[in-house]
Amino acid sequence: EDQVTQSPEALRLQEGESSSLNCSYTVSGLRGLFWYRQDPGKGPEFLFTLYSAGEEKEKERLKATLTKKESFLHITAPKPEDSATYLCAVQGNAGGTSYGKLTFGQGTILTVHP
Amino acid sequence: KAGVTQTPRYLIKTRGQQVTLSCSPISGHRSVSWYQQTPGQGLQFLFEYFSETQRNKGNFPGRFSGRQFSNSRSEMNVSTLELGDSALYLCASRAGTGTTGELFFGEGSRLTVL
C-alpha cells in the first residue's frame, strides 16, 4: 500500500526566512509525485508534478525536488501570502490500476509572519 | 478557462438521509475523481470515472456511489448518512485518457451530518 509522510506538521517562518518541507513516500511503481497548496475552505491547488528521481521544478518562490524516497518543497524568501497547507501526494501502480487515485500525506501547515 | 465546479458548496443533512453532490469538470477533461477530506483521515480516494465508466474505486462502503454522464459531468451519492460522513467532498478532473497526470480540484462540497 502506498504511504506518504510529511514533515513537519506545522512550520512558522518569518517573512524572508527560507526553509524546506519534506515528503517521504513508499510506493510500488511511482507514476508521479504531486505537490498541492490548500487554503482554508478551498480545494487543493496544483503546484508541481515530478516523475523521476533527480527531477526539479520551480515556480516563483517554490522549488520541488525528488529522490527515490522523498521529495522536498523549498520555499525561498517566503511572503505572508505563501501561508497555506502544502500537500504531497503520490500515484503508484499497485495492481496495475491507479486511475485517478492519489495517496496524500497529512500536509504541512505553513504560516509566514510579516 | 473555467475550473472544476461543484454544487452545492454547503449542505446540512440528518442521519439516515441521502445526499447527491454534483461536479462539472474542466472543459475537455473526461476523467473525474472524487475524494473525501476529513481532519482525521486527510484526503481519501473514493472513485474515478471516465467515459461514463467507473475505472477505480477506493475503500469506502457501498453507501457511497457515483456516476458520470455523457458530457463528463459527475455526481456522487451517499445513502443512509452517518455522522462520520461529515466531510469536505472534493471533485477533481484530469486531461488525457491514461493513468497519469495532475488532478485539478474544485472548491468542494462541505457536508455536515447532524
Coordinates of N, CA and C in Angstrom, one line a residue:
Chain A
E1 N 0.8 -1.2 0.0 CA 0.0 0.0 0.0 C 0.9 1.3 0.0
D2 N 0.5 2.2 -0.8 CA 1.3 3.4 -0.9 C 1.2 4.2 0.4
Q3 N 2.3 4.9 0.8 CA 2.2 5.7 2.0 C 3.0 7.0 1.8
V4 N 2.5 8.1 2.4 CA 3.1 9.4 2.3 C 3.2 10.0 3.7
T5 N 4.3 10.4 4.1 CA 4.5 11.1 5.4 C 5.1 12.4 5.2
Q6 N 4.5 13.5 5.7 CA 5.0 14.8 5.5 C 5.5 15.4 6.9
S7 N 6.6 16.1 6.8 CA 7.1 16.8 8.0 C 7.7 18.1 7.6
P8 N 7.7 19.1 8.6 CA 7.0 19.0 9.9 C 5.4 19.1 9.7
E9 N 4.7 18.9 10.7 CA 3.2 19.0 10.7 C 2.9 20.5 10.5
A10 N 3.6 21.4 11.2 CA 3.4 22.8 11.1 C 4.8 23.5 11.1
L11 N 4.8 24.6 10.4 CA 6.0 25.4 10.3 C 5.7 26.9 10.3
R12 N 6.4 27.6 11.2 CA 6.2 29.0 11.3 C 7.5 29.7 10.9
L13 N 7.4 30.6 9.9 CA 8.5 31.3 9.4 C 8.3 32.8 9.5
Q14 N 9.4 33.5 9.5 CA 9.3 35.0 9.4 C 9.4 35.3 7.9
E15 N 8.8 36.3 7.5 CA 8.9 36.7 6.1 C 10.4 36.8 5.7
G16 N 10.7 36.2 4.5 CA 12.1 36.2 4.1 C 13.0 35.0 4.6
E17 N 12.4 34.3 5.5 CA 13.2 33.1 6.1 C 13.0 31.9 5.3
S18 N 13.9 31.5 4.5 CA 13.8 30.3 3.6 C 13.8 29.0 4.4
S19 N 13.1 28.0 3.9 CA 13.0 26.7 4.6 C 12.6 25.6 3.6
S20 N 12.5 24.4 4.1 CA 12.0 23.3 3.2 C 11.0 22.4 3.9
L21 N 10.1 21.9 3.2 CA 9.1 20.9 3.6 C 9.5 19.5 3.1
N22 N 9.3 18.5 3.9 CA 9.7 17.1 3.5 C 8.5 16.2 3.2
C23 N 8.6 15.4 2.2 CA 7.6 14.4 1.9 C 8.3 13.1 1.7
S24 N 8.2 12.1 2.6 CA 8.7 10.8 2.4 C 7.6 9.9 1.9
Y25 N 8.0 9.0 1.0 CA 7.0 8.1 0.4 C 7.5 6.7 0.2
T26 N 6.5 5.8 0.2 CA 6.8 4.4 -0.3 C 5.7 4.1 -1.2
V27 N 6.1 3.6 -2.4 CA 5.1 3.3 -3.4 C 5.6 2.2 -4.3
S28 N 4.7 1.4 -4.8 CA 5.1 0.4 -5.8 C 4.9 1.0 -7.2
G29 N 6.0 1.3 -7.8 CA 5.9 1.8 -9.2 C 5.4 3.3 -9.2
L30 N 6.3 4.2 -9.0 CA 5.9 5.6 -8.9 C 5.5 6.1 -10.3
R31 N 4.3 6.6 -10.4 CA 3.8 7.1 -11.7 C 3.9 8.7 -11.6
G32 N 3.9 9.2 -10.4 CA 4.1 10.7 -10.3 C 4.0 11.1 -8.8
L33 N 4.7 12.2 -8.5 CA 4.6 12.8 -7.1 C 4.1 14.2 -7.3
F34 N 3.1 14.6 -6.6 CA 2.4 15.8 -6.8 C 2.5 16.7 -5.5
W35 N 2.6 18.0 -5.7 CA 2.5 19.0 -4.7 C 1.3 19.8 -4.9
Y36 N 0.6 20.1 -3.9 CA -0.6 20.9 -3.9 C -0.5 21.9 -2.8
R37 N -1.2 23.0 -2.9 CA -1.4 24.1 -1.9 C -2.9 24.1 -1.6
Q38 N -3.2 24.2 -0.3 CA -4.6 24.3 0.0 C -4.8 25.4 1.0
D39 N -5.7 26.3 0.7 CA -6.1 27.4 1.6 C -7.3 27.0 2.3
P40 N -7.5 27.6 3.5 CA -8.7 27.2 4.3 C -10.0 27.3 3.6
G41 N -10.8 26.2 3.6 CA -12.1 26.2 3.0 C -12.1 26.1 1.5
K42 N -11.0 25.8 0.9 CA -10.9 25.7 -0.5 C -10.3 24.3 -0.9
G43 N -10.4 24.0 -2.2 CA -9.9 22.8 -2.7 C -8.4 22.9 -3.0
P44 N -7.6 21.8 -3.0 CA -6.2 21.9 -3.3 C -5.9 22.5 -4.7
E45 N -4.9 23.3 -4.7 CA -4.4 24.0 -5.9 C -3.1 23.3 -6.4
F46 N -3.1 22.8 -7.6 CA -2.0 22.1 -8.2 C -0.8 23.0 -8.3
L47 N 0.4 22.5 -7.8 CA 1.7 23.2 -7.9 C 2.6 22.5 -8.9
F48 N 3.0 21.3 -8.6 CA 4.1 20.6 -9.4 C 3.7 19.1 -9.5
T49 N 4.3 18.5 -10.6 CA 4.4 17.1 -10.8 C 5.8 16.7 -11.0
L50 N 6.3 15.7 -10.3 CA 7.6 15.1 -10.5 C 7.5 13.7 -10.9
Y51 N 8.3 13.2 -11.8 CA 8.1 11.8 -12.3 C 9.3 10.9 -12.0
S52 N 10.5 11.5 -11.9 CA 11.6 10.6 -11.7 C 12.6 11.3 -10.8
A53 N 13.4 10.4 -10.1 CA 14.5 10.9 -9.2 C 15.4 11.8 -9.9
G54 N 15.7 12.9 -9.2 CA 16.6 13.9 -9.8 C 15.9 15.1 -10.5
E55 N 14.6 14.9 -10.7 CA 13.8 16.0 -11.4 C 13.6 17.1 -10.4
E56 N 13.6 18.3 -10.9 CA 13.4 19.5 -10.2 C 12.4 20.4 -11.0
K57 N 11.5 21.2 -10.2 CA 10.7 22.1 -10.9 C 10.5 23.4 -10.0
E58 N 10.4 24.5 -10.6 CA 10.3 25.8 -9.9 C 9.2 26.6 -10.4
K59 N 8.6 27.4 -9.4 CA 7.6 28.3 -9.7 C 7.6 29.4 -8.7
E60 N 8.0 30.6 -9.1 CA 8.1 31.7 -8.2 C 9.1 31.4 -7.1
R61 N 8.6 31.4 -5.8 CA 9.5 31.2 -4.7 C 9.5 29.7 -4.3
L62 N 8.9 28.9 -5.0 CA 8.8 27.4 -4.7 C 9.7 26.6 -5.7
K63 N 10.4 25.6 -5.1 CA 11.1 24.7 -5.9 C 10.9 23.3 -5.3
A64 N 10.5 22.3 -6.2 CA 10.3 21.0 -5.7 C 11.4 20.1 -6.3
T65 N 11.9 19.1 -5.5 CA 12.9 18.2 -5.9 C 12.4 16.8 -5.5
L66 N 13.0 15.8 -6.2 CA 12.6 14.4 -6.0 C 13.8 13.4 -5.9
T67 N 13.8 12.6 -4.9 CA 14.7 11.4 -4.9 C 13.9 10.2 -4.9
K68 N 14.6 9.0 -4.7 CA 13.8 7.8 -4.8 C 13.0 7.5 -3.6
K69 N 13.2 8.3 -2.5 CA 12.5 8.0 -1.2 C 11.8 9.2 -0.7
E70 N 12.1 10.4 -1.2 CA 11.5 11.6 -0.7 C 11.5 12.8 -1.6
S71 N 10.7 13.8 -1.3 CA 10.6 15.0 -2.1 C 10.7 16.2 -1.1
F72 N 11.3 17.2 -1.6 CA 11.4 18.4 -0.8 C 10.7 19.6 -1.6
L73 N 10.0 20.4 -0.8 CA 9.5 21.7 -1.3 C 10.2 22.8 -0.7
H74 N 11.1 23.4 -1.4 CA 11.9 24.5 -0.9 C 11.2 25.8 -1.1
I75 N 11.1 26.6 -0.1 CA 10.5 28.0 -0.1 C 11.5 29.0 0.1
T76 N 11.8 29.8 -0.9 CA 12.8 30.9 -0.8 C 12.2 32.2 -0.5
A77 N 12.7 32.9 0.5 CA 12.2 34.2 0.9 C 10.7 34.3 0.9
P78 N 10.0 33.5 1.7 CA 8.5 33.4 1.7 C 7.9 34.7 2.1
K79 N 6.7 34.9 1.6 CA 5.8 36.0 2.0 C 4.6 35.6 2.7
P80 N 3.9 36.5 3.5 CA 2.7 36.0 4.2 C 1.7 35.3 3.3
E81 N 1.6 35.7 2.0 CA 0.6 35.1 1.1 C 1.0 33.6 0.8
D82 N 2.2 33.2 1.2 CA 2.5 31.8 1.0 C 2.0 30.9 2.1
S83 N 1.4 31.5 3.1 CA 0.8 30.8 4.2 C -0.4 29.9 3.7
A84 N -0.3 28.6 4.0 CA -1.3 27.6 3.5 C -0.9 26.2 4.0
T85 N -1.7 25.3 3.7 CA -1.3 23.9 3.9 C -0.8 23.3 2.6
Y86 N 0.4 22.7 2.7 CA 1.0 22.1 1.5 C 0.9 20.6 1.6
L87 N 0.3 20.1 0.5 CA 0.0 18.6 0.5 C 0.9 17.9 -0.6
C88 N 1.4 16.8 -0.2 CA 2.2 15.9 -1.1 C 1.4 14.7 -1.4
A89 N 1.4 14.2 -2.6 CA 0.7 13.0 -3.0 C 1.4 12.2 -4.0
V90 N 1.2 10.9 -4.0 CA 1.9 10.0 -5.0 C 0.8 9.2 -5.7
Q91 N 1.1 8.9 -6.9 CA 0.3 8.0 -7.7 C 1.2 6.8 -8.0
G92 N 0.8 5.6 -7.5 CA 1.5 4.4 -7.7 C 0.9 3.5 -8.7
N93 N 1.4 2.3 -8.8 CA 0.9 1.4 -9.8 C 0.5 0.0 -9.2
A94 N 0.1 0.1 -8.0 CA -0.3 -1.2 -7.3 C -1.4 -1.9 -8.0
G95 N -1.2 -3.1 -8.4 CA -2.2 -3.9 -9.0 C -2.4 -3.5 -10.5
G96 N -1.6 -2.6 -10.9 CA -1.8 -2.1 -12.3 C -2.9 -1.2 -12.6
T97 N -3.7 -0.8 -11.5 CA -4.8 0.1 -11.7 C -4.7 1.3 -10.8
S98 N -4.4 2.4 -11.3 CA -4.3 3.6 -10.4 C -5.0 4.8 -11.0
Y99 N -6.0 4.5 -11.8 CA -6.8 5.6 -12.4 C -7.3 6.6 -11.3
G100 N -6.9 7.8 -11.4 CA -7.4 8.9 -10.5 C -7.1 8.8 -9.1
K101 N -6.3 7.8 -8.7 CA -6.0 7.6 -7.3 C -4.7 8.2 -6.9
L102 N -4.8 9.2 -6.0 CA -3.6 9.7 -5.4 C -3.6 9.4 -3.9
T103 N -2.5 9.1 -3.3 CA -2.4 8.9 -1.9 C -1.7 10.1 -1.3
F104 N -2.4 10.8 -0.4 CA -2.0 12.1 0.1 C -1.3 11.9 1.5
G105 N -0.4 12.8 1.8 CA 0.1 13.0 3.1 C -0.9 13.9 3.9
Q106 N -0.6 14.0 5.2 CA -1.4 14.8 6.1 C -1.2 16.3 5.9
G107 N -0.2 16.7 5.2 CA 0.1 18.1 4.9 C 1.0 18.8 5.9
T108 N 1.6 19.9 5.5 CA 2.3 20.8 6.4 C 1.7 22.1 6.4
I109 N 1.3 22.6 7.6 CA 0.7 23.9 7.7 C 1.8 24.9 7.8
L110 N 1.9 25.8 6.8 CA 2.9 26.8 6.8 C 2.3 28.2 7.1
T111 N 2.9 28.8 8.1 CA 2.5 30.2 8.5 C 3.7 31.1 8.3
V112 N 3.5 32.2 7.6 CA 4.6 33.1 7.3 C 4.2 34.4 8.0
H113 N 5.0 34.9 9.0 CA 4.6 36.1 9.7 C 5.4 37.3 9.0
P114 N 4.7 38.4 8.9 CA 5.3 39.6 8.3 C 6.4 40.2 9.2
Chain B
K1 N -10.3 29.9 -18.8 CA -10.9 28.6 -18.8 C -11.5 28.3 -17.4
A2 N -12.7 28.0 -17.4 CA -13.4 27.7 -16.1 C -12.8 26.5 -15.4
G3 N -12.7 26.5 -14.1 CA -12.2 25.4 -13.4 C -13.3 24.4 -13.1
V4 N -13.0 23.5 -12.2 CA -13.9 22.5 -11.7 C -15.0 23.1 -10.9
T5 N -16.2 22.8 -11.2 CA -17.3 23.4 -10.4 C -18.1 22.4 -9.7
Q6 N -18.3 22.7 -8.4 CA -19.0 21.7 -7.5 C -20.2 22.4 -6.9
T7 N -21.3 21.7 -6.9 CA -22.5 22.2 -6.2 C -23.2 21.1 -5.4
P8 N -23.8 21.4 -4.3 CA -23.8 22.7 -3.6 C -22.5 22.9 -2.9
R9 N -22.2 24.0 -2.4 CA -20.9 24.3 -1.7 C -21.1 23.8 -0.2
Y10 N -22.3 24.0 0.3 CA -22.5 23.7 1.7 C -23.9 23.0 1.8
L11 N -24.0 22.0 2.7 CA -25.3 21.4 2.9 C -25.3 20.7 4.3
I12 N -26.4 20.7 4.9 CA -26.6 20.1 6.2 C -27.7 19.0 6.0
K13 N -27.4 17.8 6.5 CA -28.4 16.7 6.4 C -28.4 16.0 7.8
T14 N -29.4 15.2 8.0 CA -29.5 14.4 9.2 C -29.3 13.0 9.0
R15 N -28.9 12.3 10.0 CA -28.6 10.9 9.9 C -29.7 10.1 9.2
G16 N -29.4 9.2 8.3 CA -30.3 8.4 7.6 C -30.8 8.9 6.3
Q17 N -30.6 10.2 6.1 CA -30.9 10.8 4.8 C -29.9 10.4 3.7
Q18 N -30.1 10.8 2.5 CA -29.2 10.6 1.5 C -28.8 12.0 0.8
V19 N -27.7 12.1 0.1 CA -27.3 13.3 -0.5 C -26.7 13.0 -1.8
T20 N -26.9 14.0 -2.7 CA -26.3 13.9 -4.1 C -25.5 15.2 -4.3
L21 N -24.2 15.0 -4.7 CA -23.3 16.1 -5.0 C -23.0 16.1 -6.5
S22 N -22.8 17.3 -7.0 CA -22.6 17.4 -8.5 C -21.2 18.0 -8.8
C23 N -20.7 17.6 -9.9 CA -19.4 18.1 -10.3 C -19.3 18.3 -11.8
S24 N -18.9 19.5 -12.2 CA -18.7 19.8 -13.7 C -17.2 19.9 -13.9
P25 N -16.5 19.1 -14.7 CA -15.1 19.1 -14.8 C -14.7 20.3 -15.7
I26 N -13.4 20.5 -15.8 CA -12.8 21.5 -16.7 C -13.2 21.1 -18.1
S27 N -13.5 22.0 -19.0 CA -13.9 21.7 -20.3 C -12.8 20.9 -21.0
G28 N -13.3 19.8 -21.6 CA -12.3 18.9 -22.3 C -11.8 17.8 -21.5
H29 N -11.9 17.9 -20.2 CA -11.4 16.8 -19.3 C -12.5 15.7 -19.2
R30 N -12.1 14.5 -19.4 CA -13.1 13.4 -19.4 C -13.0 12.5 -18.1
S31 N -11.9 12.7 -17.4 CA -11.7 11.9 -16.2 C -12.1 12.7 -15.0
V32 N -12.9 12.1 -14.1 CA -13.4 12.8 -12.9 C -13.1 11.9 -11.7
S33 N -12.5 12.4 -10.7 CA -12.3 11.6 -9.4 C -12.9 12.3 -8.3
W34 N -13.3 11.6 -7.3 CA -13.9 12.1 -6.0 C -13.0 11.7 -4.8
Y35 N -12.9 12.7 -3.9 CA -12.2 12.5 -2.7 C -13.0 13.0 -1.5
Q36 N -12.7 12.3 -0.4 CA -13.3 12.8 0.9 C -12.1 13.4 1.7
Q37 N -12.4 14.5 2.3 CA -11.3 15.1 3.2 C -11.9 15.4 4.6
T38 N -11.3 14.8 5.6 CA -11.6 15.0 7.0 C -10.4 15.3 7.7
P39 N -10.5 16.0 8.9 CA -9.3 16.4 9.7 C -8.5 15.2 10.1
G40 N -9.2 14.1 10.4 CA -8.5 12.9 11.0 C -7.9 12.0 9.9
Q41 N -8.5 11.8 8.8 CA -8.1 10.9 7.7 C -7.4 11.6 6.5
G42 N -7.6 12.9 6.5 CA -7.0 13.7 5.4 C -7.8 13.4 4.1
L43 N -7.1 13.4 3.0 CA -7.8 13.2 1.7 C -7.7 11.7 1.3
Q44 N -8.9 11.2 1.1 CA -9.0 9.8 0.7 C -9.8 9.6 -0.6
F45 N -9.3 8.7 -1.4 CA -9.9 8.5 -2.8 C -11.2 7.7 -2.7
L46 N -12.2 8.2 -3.4 CA -13.5 7.5 -3.4 C -13.6 6.7 -4.7
F47 N -13.6 7.3 -5.8 CA -13.7 6.6 -7.1 C -13.3 7.6 -8.3
E48 N -13.1 6.9 -9.4 CA -12.8 7.7 -10.6 C -13.6 7.2 -11.8
Y49 N -14.1 8.1 -12.6 CA -14.9 7.8 -13.8 C -14.3 8.4 -15.0
F50 N -14.5 7.6 -16.1 CA -14.0 8.1 -17.4 C -15.0 7.5 -18.5
S51 N -15.5 8.4 -19.3 CA -16.4 8.0 -20.3 C -17.6 7.2 -19.7
E52 N -18.1 7.7 -18.7 CA -19.3 7.1 -18.0 C -19.0 5.8 -17.3
T53 N -17.8 5.4 -17.2 CA -17.4 4.1 -16.6 C -16.6 4.3 -15.4
Q54 N -16.9 3.6 -14.3 CA -16.0 3.6 -13.1 C -14.8 2.8 -13.4
R55 N -13.7 3.4 -13.3 CA -12.4 2.7 -13.6 C -11.7 2.3 -12.3
N56 N -12.0 3.0 -11.2 CA -11.3 2.7 -10.0 C -12.1 3.1 -8.8
K57 N -11.9 2.4 -7.7 CA -12.7 2.6 -6.5 C -11.9 2.5 -5.3
G58 N -12.1 3.3 -4.3 CA -11.4 3.3 -3.1 C -12.1 2.4 -2.0
N59 N -11.6 2.4 -0.8 CA -12.1 1.5 0.2 C -13.2 2.2 1.0
F60 N -14.3 2.5 0.4 CA -15.5 3.0 1.1 C -16.6 2.1 0.9
P61 N -17.6 2.1 1.9 CA -18.7 1.2 1.8 C -19.6 1.5 0.6
G62 N -20.5 0.6 0.3 CA -21.4 0.7 -0.8 C -22.3 1.8 -0.7
R63 N -22.5 2.5 0.4 CA -23.4 3.6 0.6 C -22.9 4.8 -0.3
F64 N -21.6 4.7 -0.6 CA -21.0 5.8 -1.5 C -21.0 5.3 -2.9
S65 N -21.7 6.0 -3.8 CA -21.7 5.6 -5.2 C -21.6 6.9 -6.1
G66 N -21.4 6.6 -7.3 CA -21.3 7.8 -8.2 C -21.7 7.4 -9.6
R67 N -21.7 8.4 -10.5 CA -21.9 8.1 -11.9 C -21.4 9.3 -12.7
Q68 N -21.2 9.1 -14.0 CA -20.8 10.1 -14.9 C -21.7 10.1 -16.1
F69 N -21.9 11.3 -16.6 CA -22.8 11.5 -17.7 C -22.0 11.6 -19.0
S70 N -22.7 11.6 -20.1 CA -22.0 11.7 -21.4 C -21.3 13.0 -21.6
N71 N -21.7 14.1 -20.9 CA -21.0 15.3 -21.0 C -19.8 15.5 -20.0
S72 N -19.5 14.4 -19.4 CA -18.4 14.2 -18.4 C -18.8 14.8 -17.0
R73 N -19.9 15.4 -16.9 CA -20.3 15.8 -15.5 C -20.6 14.6 -14.7
S74 N -20.3 14.8 -13.4 CA -20.4 13.6 -12.5 C -21.2 13.9 -11.3
E75 N -21.8 12.9 -10.7 CA -22.5 13.0 -9.4 C -22.0 11.9 -8.5
M76 N -22.0 12.2 -7.2 CA -21.8 11.2 -6.2 C -23.0 11.2 -5.2
N77 N -23.3 10.1 -4.7 CA -24.4 9.9 -3.8 C -24.0 9.2 -2.6
V78 N -24.4 9.6 -1.4 CA -24.2 8.9 -0.2 C -25.6 8.6 0.4
S79 N -25.8 7.4 0.6 CA -27.1 7.0 1.2 C -27.0 6.7 2.7
T80 N -28.1 6.7 3.4 CA -28.1 6.4 4.8 C -27.0 7.1 5.5
L81 N -27.0 8.4 5.5 CA -25.9 9.2 6.1 C -25.6 8.8 7.5
E82 N -24.4 8.8 7.9 CA -23.9 8.7 9.2 C -23.1 9.9 9.6
L83 N -23.0 10.1 11.0 CA -22.3 11.3 11.5 C -20.9 11.4 10.9
G84 N -20.3 10.2 10.8 CA -18.9 10.2 10.3 C -18.7 10.6 8.8
D85 N -19.9 10.7 8.1 CA -19.8 11.2 6.7 C -19.6 12.7 6.6
S86 N -19.6 13.4 7.7 CA -19.4 14.8 7.6 C -18.0 15.1 7.1
A87 N -17.8 15.8 6.1 CA -16.5 16.0 5.4 C -16.6 17.0 4.3
L88 N -15.5 17.3 3.8 CA -15.4 18.1 2.5 C -15.2 17.1 1.4
Y89 N -16.2 17.1 0.5 CA -16.1 16.2 -0.7 C -15.6 17.0 -1.9
L90 N -14.5 16.5 -2.4 CA -13.8 17.2 -3.5 C -13.9 16.4 -4.8
C91 N -14.1 17.1 -5.8 CA -14.1 16.5 -7.2 C -12.9 17.0 -7.9
A92 N -12.2 16.2 -8.7 CA -11.1 16.6 -9.5 C -11.2 16.1 -10.9
S93 N -10.7 16.9 -11.8 CA -10.7 16.4 -13.2 C -9.3 16.4 -13.7
R94 N -9.1 15.6 -14.8 CA -7.8 15.4 -15.4 C -7.9 15.3 -16.9
A95 N -7.0 15.8 -17.6 CA -6.9 15.7 -19.0 C -6.4 14.4 -19.4
G96 N -6.6 13.9 -20.6 CA -6.0 12.7 -21.1 C -6.8 11.5 -20.8
T97 N -6.4 10.4 -21.3 CA -7.1 9.1 -21.2 C -6.3 8.1 -20.4
G98 N -5.1 8.3 -20.1 CA -4.2 7.4 -19.4 C -4.4 7.4 -17.9
T99 N -3.4 6.8 -17.3 CA -3.5 6.7 -15.8 C -2.8 7.8 -15.1
T100 N -1.9 8.6 -15.8 CA -1.1 9.5 -15.1 C -1.4 11.0 -15.5
G101 N -1.2 11.9 -14.5 CA -1.4 13.3 -14.8 C -2.0 14.0 -13.6
E102 N -1.8 15.3 -13.6 CA -2.2 16.0 -12.4 C -3.7 16.2 -12.4
L103 N -4.2 16.2 -11.1 CA -5.7 16.4 -10.9 C -5.9 17.8 -10.6
F104 N -7.0 18.4 -11.1 CA -7.4 19.8 -10.8 C -8.6 19.7 -10.0
F105 N -8.6 20.2 -8.8 CA -9.7 20.1 -7.8 C -10.6 21.3 -7.9
G106 N -11.9 21.0 -7.5 CA -12.9 22.0 -7.3 C -12.8 22.6 -5.9
E107 N -13.7 23.5 -5.5 CA -13.7 24.1 -4.2 C -14.3 23.1 -3.1
G108 N -15.0 22.1 -3.6 CA -15.5 21.1 -2.6 C -17.0 21.4 -2.2
S109 N -17.6 20.4 -1.7 CA -18.9 20.5 -1.1 C -18.8 20.0 0.3
R110 N -19.1 21.0 1.2 CA -19.0 20.7 2.7 C -20.3 20.1 3.2
L111 N -20.2 18.9 3.6 CA -21.4 18.2 4.1 C -21.3 18.1 5.6
T112 N -22.4 18.5 6.3 CA -22.5 18.3 7.7 C -23.7 17.4 8.0
V113 N -23.4 16.3 8.7 CA -24.5 15.4 9.1 C -24.8 15.5 10.6
L114 N -26.0 15.8 10.9 CA -26.5 16.0 12.3 C -27.3 14.9 12.8

